[in-house]
Short mmCIF file of C-alpha atoms and ligand atoms in Angstrom, two decimals:
data_model
loop_
_atom_site.label_atom_id
_atom_site.label_comp_id
_atom_site.label_asym_id
_atom_site.label_seq_id
_atom_site.Cartn_x
_atom_site.Cartn_y
_atom_site.Cartn_z
CA MET A 1 2.56 20.79 -22.87
CA PRO A 2 5.30 19.14 -21.22
CA TYR A 3 4.91 15.41 -20.56
CA ILE A 4 3.02 14.56 -17.49
CA PRO A 5 4.42 11.50 -15.74
CA PHE A 6 2.33 9.04 -13.75
CA ASN A 7 4.26 9.50 -10.67
CA ARG A 8 6.91 12.15 -9.72
CA PRO A 9 8.43 12.66 -6.15
CA ARG A 10 8.45 16.03 -4.32
CA ILE A 11 10.68 17.44 -1.71
CA ALA A 12 7.91 18.59 0.59
CA GLY A 13 9.65 19.86 3.58
CA LYS A 14 12.87 19.71 5.52
CA GLU A 15 14.32 16.45 3.74
CA PHE A 16 17.70 17.94 2.79
CA ASP A 17 18.02 19.42 6.64
CA TYR A 18 17.45 16.44 8.44
CA ILE A 19 19.62 14.24 5.92
CA ARG A 20 22.27 16.63 6.76
CA GLN A 21 21.48 16.27 10.52
CA ALA A 22 21.45 12.56 10.22
CA ILE A 23 24.96 12.88 8.73
CA GLU A 24 25.97 15.13 11.36
CA ASN A 25 24.84 13.13 14.20
CA MET A 26 27.16 10.27 12.64
CA HIS A 27 24.35 8.03 12.75
CA ILE A 28 23.41 6.70 9.27
CA SER A 29 23.07 3.25 9.85
CA GLY A 30 19.57 2.03 11.12
CA ASP A 31 17.42 2.97 14.46
CA GLY A 32 18.90 6.55 14.63
CA LEU A 33 17.35 9.70 15.66
CA PHE A 34 14.96 9.85 12.58
CA THR A 35 13.90 6.18 12.83
CA LYS A 36 13.06 6.83 16.32
CA LYS A 37 11.01 10.07 15.53
CA SER A 38 9.16 8.17 13.02
CA HIS A 39 8.16 5.22 15.36
CA VAL A 40 6.99 7.85 17.88
CA LEU A 41 5.15 9.44 15.37
CA PHE A 42 3.06 6.50 14.07
CA GLU A 43 2.73 5.03 17.54
CA GLY A 44 1.24 8.48 18.75
CA LEU A 45 -0.85 9.30 15.55
CA LEU A 46 -2.38 5.94 14.82
CA GLY A 47 -2.50 4.63 18.32
CA VAL A 48 -0.48 1.42 17.53
CA PRO A 49 1.55 -0.31 20.40
CA LYS A 50 4.59 -0.58 18.09
CA ALA A 51 5.68 0.67 14.58
CA LEU A 52 8.91 -0.41 12.92
CA LEU A 53 10.51 1.00 9.88
CA THR A 54 11.49 -1.40 7.36
CA THR A 55 13.38 -1.14 4.03
CA SER A 56 10.00 -1.74 2.27
CA CYS A 57 6.46 -2.92 2.46
CA THR A 58 7.55 -6.27 1.09
CA ASP A 59 10.35 -6.73 3.77
CA ALA A 60 7.34 -5.69 6.37
CA LEU A 61 5.35 -8.38 4.90
CA GLU A 62 8.06 -10.84 5.03
CA MET A 63 8.59 -10.07 8.66
CA ALA A 64 4.89 -10.61 9.15
CA ALA A 65 5.29 -14.23 7.48
CA LEU A 66 8.21 -15.07 9.85
CA LEU A 67 6.41 -13.59 12.78
CA LEU A 68 3.41 -15.80 12.11
CA ASP A 69 5.73 -18.77 11.71
CA ILE A 70 4.73 -19.55 8.02
CA LYS A 71 5.65 -23.05 7.01
CA PRO A 72 5.43 -25.22 3.82
CA GLY A 73 1.87 -26.42 3.57
CA ASP A 74 0.03 -23.29 5.42
CA GLU A 75 -2.38 -21.77 3.36
CA VAL A 76 -2.79 -17.90 3.12
CA ILE A 77 -5.91 -16.23 1.87
CA ILE A 78 -4.91 -12.95 -0.40
CA PRO A 79 -6.67 -11.23 -3.01
CA SER A 80 -5.47 -12.06 -6.61
CA PHE A 81 -5.87 -8.34 -7.35
CA THR A 82 -2.77 -6.91 -5.46
CA PHE A 83 1.01 -6.37 -5.86
CA VAL A 84 3.05 -9.35 -6.09
CA SER A 85 4.74 -8.72 -2.71
CA THR A 86 1.58 -9.38 -0.67
CA VAL A 87 1.71 -13.03 -1.98
CA ASN A 88 5.52 -13.41 -2.24
CA ALA A 89 6.33 -12.54 1.30
CA PHE A 90 4.38 -15.72 2.30
CA VAL A 91 5.24 -18.14 -0.71
CA LEU A 92 8.88 -17.53 0.23
CA PHE A 93 8.57 -19.46 3.53
CA GLY A 94 6.45 -22.15 1.80
CA ALA A 95 2.94 -20.98 2.08
CA ARG A 96 0.29 -22.03 -0.65
CA PRO A 97 -1.42 -18.71 -1.81
CA VAL A 98 -5.42 -19.11 -1.75
CA PHE A 99 -6.73 -16.30 -3.99
CA ILE A 100 -9.70 -14.65 -3.14
CA ASP A 101 -11.81 -12.45 -5.85
CA ILE A 102 -12.87 -9.00 -5.06
CA ARG A 103 -15.89 -6.92 -4.44
CA PRO A 104 -17.39 -4.95 -7.43
CA ASP A 105 -17.34 -1.58 -5.62
CA THR A 106 -14.21 -1.08 -3.61
CA LEU A 107 -12.13 -3.73 -5.35
CA ASN A 108 -11.19 -5.10 -2.10
CA LEU A 109 -11.40 -8.76 -1.09
CA ASP A 110 -15.12 -9.90 -1.04
CA GLU A 111 -15.54 -11.10 2.63
CA ASN A 112 -18.51 -13.19 1.62
CA LEU A 113 -16.09 -15.56 -0.19
CA LEU A 114 -13.85 -16.03 2.75
CA GLU A 115 -15.62 -18.94 4.70
CA SER A 116 -15.75 -21.19 1.57
CA LEU A 117 -11.85 -20.86 1.25
CA ILE A 118 -10.92 -21.42 4.96
CA THR A 119 -9.45 -24.88 5.49
CA PRO A 120 -7.71 -26.38 8.71
CA SER A 121 -4.37 -25.16 7.05
CA THR A 122 -5.33 -21.47 6.74
CA LYS A 123 -2.86 -19.47 8.76
CA ALA A 124 -3.52 -15.95 7.59
CA ILE A 125 -5.93 -13.38 5.69
CA VAL A 126 -4.19 -10.58 4.10
CA PRO A 127 -6.81 -7.92 3.28
CA VAL A 128 -5.33 -5.28 1.03
CA HIS A 129 -6.93 -1.74 1.27
CA TYR A 130 -7.08 -1.16 -2.11
CA ALA A 131 -6.17 2.70 -3.13
CA GLY A 132 -6.65 3.20 0.67
CA VAL A 133 -10.31 2.28 0.92
CA GLY A 134 -10.77 0.06 3.68
CA CYS A 135 -11.93 -3.46 3.53
CA GLU A 136 -14.87 -4.85 5.35
CA MET A 137 -12.80 -4.87 8.51
CA ASP A 138 -15.76 -6.03 11.04
CA ALA A 139 -16.55 -9.10 8.89
CA ILE A 140 -13.17 -9.99 8.29
CA SER A 141 -12.15 -9.69 11.89
CA GLU A 142 -15.09 -11.74 13.05
CA ILE A 143 -14.50 -14.58 10.57
CA ALA A 144 -10.80 -14.77 11.14
CA ALA A 145 -11.46 -14.70 15.04
CA SER A 146 -13.87 -17.53 14.91
CA HIS A 147 -11.27 -19.56 13.09
CA GLY A 148 -8.50 -18.66 15.24
CA ILE A 149 -6.60 -17.27 12.08
CA ALA A 150 -4.33 -14.14 12.03
CA VAL A 151 -5.21 -10.82 9.89
CA VAL A 152 -2.37 -9.15 8.38
CA GLU A 153 -3.35 -5.90 6.67
CA ASP A 154 -1.43 -4.73 3.67
CA ASN A 155 -1.92 -1.39 4.02
CA ALA A 156 0.51 0.06 1.39
CA HIS A 157 -2.00 2.31 -0.03
CA GLY A 158 -4.01 3.40 3.13
CA LEU A 159 -1.77 5.21 5.63
CA LEU A 160 -4.11 7.77 7.38
CA GLY A 161 -7.29 6.03 5.95
CA LYS A 162 -10.01 4.91 8.13
CA TYR A 163 -12.83 2.32 8.56
CA LYS A 164 -15.55 3.37 10.91
CA GLY A 165 -13.47 5.97 12.18
CA LYS A 166 -10.45 3.72 13.12
CA TYR A 167 -7.20 3.96 11.18
CA LEU A 168 -6.58 1.34 8.82
CA GLY A 169 -3.70 -0.72 9.86
CA THR A 170 -4.92 -0.79 13.40
CA PHE A 171 -7.19 -4.13 12.86
CA GLY A 172 -5.02 -6.92 12.00
CA CYS A 173 -2.43 -8.31 14.38
CA LEU A 174 0.09 -6.81 12.02
CA ALA A 175 -0.08 -4.43 9.26
CA THR A 176 2.44 -3.27 6.85
CA GLN A 177 2.90 0.20 5.07
CA SER A 178 4.91 1.41 2.05
CA PHE A 179 6.96 4.34 1.36
CA HIS A 180 7.98 3.71 -1.90
CA GLU A 181 8.23 6.78 -4.41
CA THR A 182 4.69 6.16 -5.67
CA LYS A 183 2.89 6.53 -2.25
CA ASN A 184 1.62 9.81 -0.39
CA PHE A 185 4.72 9.87 1.86
CA THR A 186 8.19 8.53 0.61
CA CYS A 187 11.61 7.96 1.18
CA GLY A 188 12.17 6.39 -2.24
CA GLU A 189 12.18 2.71 -0.84
CA GLY A 190 10.78 2.19 2.52
CA GLY A 191 8.10 0.47 4.73
CA ALA A 192 7.02 -0.01 8.22
CA LEU A 193 5.61 -2.86 10.26
CA LEU A 194 2.69 -1.84 12.78
CA ILE A 195 2.31 -4.40 15.42
CA ASN A 196 -1.24 -4.48 17.09
CA ASP A 197 -0.73 -7.60 18.99
CA THR A 198 1.81 -6.84 21.70
CA GLU A 199 2.80 -10.48 22.07
CA TYR A 200 4.98 -9.96 18.46
CA ILE A 201 6.75 -6.99 19.53
CA GLU A 202 10.00 -8.46 21.00
CA ARG A 203 10.39 -11.18 18.17
CA ALA A 204 9.72 -8.70 15.63
CA GLU A 205 12.67 -6.51 16.98
CA ILE A 206 14.64 -9.56 16.81
CA ILE A 207 13.83 -10.65 13.41
CA ARG A 208 14.39 -7.09 12.06
CA GLU A 209 17.88 -7.03 13.60
CA LYS A 210 19.21 -10.06 11.86
CA GLY A 211 18.17 -12.46 14.50
CA THR A 212 20.11 -10.74 17.43
CA ASN A 213 18.44 -9.14 20.52
CA ARG A 214 20.44 -5.81 19.56
CA SER A 215 17.29 -3.77 20.58
CA ARG A 216 17.18 -5.13 23.97
CA PHE A 217 21.03 -4.62 24.27
CA PHE A 218 20.54 -0.89 23.45
CA ARG A 219 17.88 -0.61 26.05
CA GLY A 220 20.29 -2.08 28.63
CA GLN A 221 17.90 -5.04 29.22
CA VAL A 222 20.83 -7.52 28.34
CA ASP A 223 24.63 -7.04 28.86
CA LYS A 224 25.51 -8.29 25.40
CA TYR A 225 23.69 -8.98 22.21
CA THR A 226 23.85 -12.32 20.59
CA TRP A 227 21.93 -14.54 17.91
CA VAL A 228 18.61 -15.78 19.25
CA ASP A 229 16.18 -16.31 16.22
CA VAL A 230 15.98 -16.36 12.64
CA GLY A 231 16.01 -12.92 11.00
CA SER A 232 17.37 -10.82 8.46
CA SER A 233 18.29 -7.03 7.94
CA TYR A 234 15.08 -5.33 7.64
CA LEU A 235 15.90 -1.86 9.03
CA PRO A 236 16.64 1.37 6.74
CA SER A 237 19.34 3.70 7.20
CA ASP A 238 18.60 6.78 9.04
CA ILE A 239 19.20 8.91 6.02
CA LEU A 240 15.94 7.34 4.58
CA ALA A 241 14.25 7.89 7.77
CA ALA A 242 15.20 11.43 7.73
CA PHE A 243 14.02 11.98 4.31
CA LEU A 244 10.57 10.19 5.29
CA TYR A 245 10.27 12.01 8.51
CA ALA A 246 10.36 15.54 6.65
CA GLN A 247 7.39 14.41 4.51
CA LEU A 248 5.49 12.92 7.51
CA GLU A 249 5.71 16.31 9.32
CA VAL A 250 4.04 18.15 6.76
CA ARG A 251 1.18 15.25 6.16
CA ASP A 252 -1.36 17.78 6.47
CA GLU A 253 -0.45 19.89 3.61
CA ILE A 254 0.27 16.89 1.45
CA GLN A 255 -3.13 15.23 2.00
CA ALA A 256 -4.85 18.69 1.61
CA LYS A 257 -3.22 18.84 -1.83
CA ARG A 258 -4.08 15.20 -2.72
CA LYS A 259 -7.64 15.57 -1.45
CA ARG A 260 -8.04 18.79 -3.92
CA MET A 261 -6.59 16.69 -6.79
CA TRP A 262 -8.75 13.65 -6.37
CA LYS A 263 -11.93 15.77 -6.12
CA TYR A 264 -11.09 17.68 -9.19
CA TYR A 265 -10.73 14.38 -11.04
CA TYR A 266 -14.01 13.09 -9.45
CA GLU A 267 -16.04 16.06 -10.05
CA HIS A 268 -14.73 17.00 -13.47
CA LEU A 269 -14.99 13.47 -14.80
CA GLN A 270 -18.26 12.45 -13.19
CA GLY A 271 -20.51 13.67 -16.27
CA TRP A 272 -18.27 12.24 -18.78
CA ALA A 273 -17.94 8.85 -17.05
CA ARG A 274 -21.82 8.67 -16.70
CA ASP A 275 -22.21 9.18 -20.50
CA HIS A 276 -19.54 6.63 -21.62
CA GLY A 277 -20.30 3.79 -19.14
CA VAL A 278 -17.18 4.50 -17.19
CA ARG A 279 -16.94 3.83 -13.57
CA LEU A 280 -15.16 6.00 -10.81
CA PRO A 281 -13.88 5.04 -7.72
CA VAL A 282 -16.42 3.98 -5.11
CA VAL A 283 -15.79 5.10 -1.41
CA PRO A 284 -18.46 3.78 1.10
CA PRO A 285 -19.65 6.32 3.55
CA HIS A 286 -18.07 4.39 6.55
CA CYS A 287 -14.67 4.76 4.87
CA GLU A 288 -12.30 7.66 4.82
CA HIS A 289 -9.55 7.11 2.12
CA PRO A 290 -6.41 8.82 2.18
CA TYR A 291 -6.38 10.09 -1.42
CA HIS A 292 -3.55 7.54 -2.55
CA MET A 293 -4.64 7.25 -6.27
CA PHE A 294 -7.40 7.97 -8.97
CA TYR A 295 -8.63 5.35 -11.13
CA ILE A 296 -11.22 5.05 -13.82
CA LEU A 297 -12.61 1.76 -15.03
CA LEU A 298 -13.50 1.55 -18.75
CA PRO A 299 -16.08 -0.43 -20.40
CA THR A 300 -13.56 -2.82 -22.13
CA LEU A 301 -10.00 -3.68 -22.38
CA LYS A 302 -9.97 -2.48 -25.91
CA GLN A 303 -11.09 1.04 -24.81
CA ARG A 304 -8.53 0.72 -21.75
CA GLN A 305 -5.68 0.26 -24.19
CA ALA A 306 -6.85 2.89 -26.73
CA MET A 307 -7.22 5.39 -23.76
CA ILE A 308 -3.52 4.71 -22.64
CA GLU A 309 -2.30 5.27 -26.23
CA TYR A 310 -4.62 8.23 -26.78
CA LEU A 311 -3.27 9.70 -23.46
CA GLU A 312 0.24 8.87 -24.11
CA LYS A 313 -0.01 10.79 -27.39
CA HIS A 314 -1.03 13.82 -25.51
CA ALA A 315 2.03 13.54 -23.31
CA ILE A 316 -0.08 12.09 -20.33
CA ASN A 317 1.27 8.85 -18.56
CA SER A 318 -1.48 6.45 -17.45
CA VAL A 319 -1.11 3.04 -16.35
CA PHE A 320 -2.89 -0.05 -15.62
CA HIS A 321 -3.03 -1.83 -12.48
CA TYR A 322 -2.57 -5.22 -11.30
CA LEU A 323 -2.41 -8.40 -13.31
CA PRO A 324 -4.53 -11.13 -11.76
CA LEU A 325 -1.84 -13.04 -9.70
CA HIS A 326 -3.68 -16.31 -9.85
CA LEU A 327 -3.27 -16.08 -13.87
CA SER A 328 0.45 -15.22 -13.57
CA GLU A 329 3.30 -17.70 -14.32
CA MET A 330 3.72 -18.38 -10.68
CA GLY A 331 -0.15 -18.29 -10.02
CA ARG A 332 -0.73 -20.78 -12.38
CA ARG A 333 2.12 -23.19 -10.74
CA PHE A 334 -0.34 -22.84 -7.74
CA GLY A 335 -3.22 -24.01 -9.97
CA GLY A 336 -4.51 -20.54 -10.90
CA THR A 337 -6.90 -20.82 -13.98
CA GLU A 338 -9.08 -18.50 -16.03
CA GLY A 339 -12.34 -18.00 -14.24
CA ASP A 340 -11.16 -18.69 -10.50
CA CYS A 341 -11.61 -14.67 -9.81
CA PRO A 342 -13.92 -13.55 -12.31
CA LEU A 343 -14.21 -10.03 -11.15
CA THR A 344 -10.45 -9.61 -10.66
CA GLU A 345 -9.96 -10.41 -14.27
CA HIS A 346 -12.48 -8.23 -15.41
CA VAL A 347 -11.50 -5.26 -13.43
CA SER A 348 -7.70 -5.64 -14.36
CA ASP A 349 -8.74 -5.59 -18.00
CA ARG A 350 -10.39 -2.37 -17.87
CA LEU A 351 -8.71 -0.33 -14.64
CA LEU A 352 -6.69 2.80 -15.62
CA ARG A 353 -4.75 4.82 -13.06
CA LEU A 354 -4.29 8.70 -13.88
CA PRO A 355 -1.34 10.82 -12.84
CA PHE A 356 -1.50 11.39 -9.26
CA HIS A 357 1.12 12.77 -7.31
CA ASN A 358 2.30 15.67 -5.09
CA CYS A 359 3.80 17.72 -8.18
CA LEU A 360 0.79 17.80 -10.36
CA SER A 361 -0.45 21.37 -10.89
CA GLU A 362 -4.06 22.78 -11.43
CA ASN A 363 -3.04 23.11 -15.18
CA ASP A 364 -2.00 19.72 -15.33
CA LEU A 365 -5.28 18.48 -13.95
CA GLU A 366 -7.44 20.68 -16.34
CA TYR A 367 -5.34 19.39 -19.25
CA ILE A 368 -5.60 15.70 -18.33
CA VAL A 369 -9.46 16.05 -17.69
CA GLU A 370 -10.17 18.22 -20.93
CA LYS A 371 -8.13 15.30 -22.90
CA ILE A 372 -10.16 12.43 -21.16
CA CYS A 373 -13.42 14.02 -21.80
CA ASN A 374 -12.35 14.41 -25.54
CA PHE A 375 -11.40 10.86 -26.09
CA VAL A 376 -13.47 9.28 -28.90
CA GLY A 377 -12.30 5.80 -29.36
CA GLY A 378 -11.66 2.14 -28.52
C1 PLP B 1 -0.70 -3.65 -1.99
C2 PLP B 1 0.88 -3.25 -2.01
N1 PLP B 1 1.54 -4.15 -1.30
C3 PLP B 1 2.64 -4.21 -1.34
C4 PLP B 1 3.67 -3.23 -1.95
C5 PLP B 1 5.01 -3.42 -1.95
O1 PLP B 1 5.54 -2.12 -1.49
P1 PLP B 1 7.10 -1.72 -1.47
O2 PLP B 1 7.51 -1.46 -2.86
O3 PLP B 1 7.24 -0.75 -0.34
O4 PLP B 1 7.95 -3.09 -0.99
C6 PLP B 1 2.87 -2.52 -2.99
C7 PLP B 1 3.82 -1.67 -3.85
O5 PLP B 1 3.36 -0.60 -4.47
C8 PLP B 1 1.44 -2.65 -3.04
O6 PLP B 1 0.81 -1.94 -4.07
#
């Protein structure tokens, strides 16, 4: 059996044609034809007032921090169970991260803990929709609104997922997407900022364009463009947008395949999981997830490590996910210690992500499931 990687990108449609077109258009810098097409697609599909492609989700998060005027002394409530960028983007501008623990079912931030962590310095809450399963946005939005705190959704995993019938990424004043190679739709490295509060649109365009009003100039709203605010270079080349747009065009086909793969794992691992004290993903009935990943929760760290080694011996690449950020070197500098987020610590030891990408074949899935079900160890 050839090695089955955890992730592999796939050419899904007209990626090469569109890259050629971008080059023939002689517009390979940012905000060319394919960037604009992607913006229009997101705005129409999700119903967001403004979508802006960025060079990564990390950069979209940094834009969010700049838009919220994050300053030293501000506090931002963020799950410890997330990727480093969710936190780094705010810490970069001086924020102190306040780590919140997760719910045992969805592994999303536990909204019941929010009130106890809010202080007069709290500037933002950053829910991460883990595996694209929606956080409890009703409760989070209500708590945030009652304290006048901004909500920024880190929706890196959750494009096309829904909470109570509404797209993820449309709840916070701002939301961020990732098009990194590991995501359902990719351009290698890429992201987007979704802007739901229209007050942020004009400044977001400026921040994304090195602090200049270049976007207004190209729309003919000013007769020259100049430096008007802080900013950076957050817009991707149109070559990347061309690749991404080709993937987005065939999103239904990609999603149908991912749904089949996810269901295959779920249905074929259910009995084994029940018999071995292994937990499969939980998707509450009011959430529709976009089939971003498949994970299993083994009973102990020892069993998880043994499973990784065992699968690797059988040419299957599986990976753990998220070391608790409050226990990282940086997290400890902010005062993080063992026991601060007990569920995060427990889950992080036991979670295993199985290969899940658009190139997986039915044979691969059958083989992986067969090997897992034959696992005796740990
Ligand atoms: C929850 C979360 N947020 C942010 C990111 C960063 O995304 P990017 O690589 O596009 O910067 C990731 C990366 O996978 C992620 O998992």
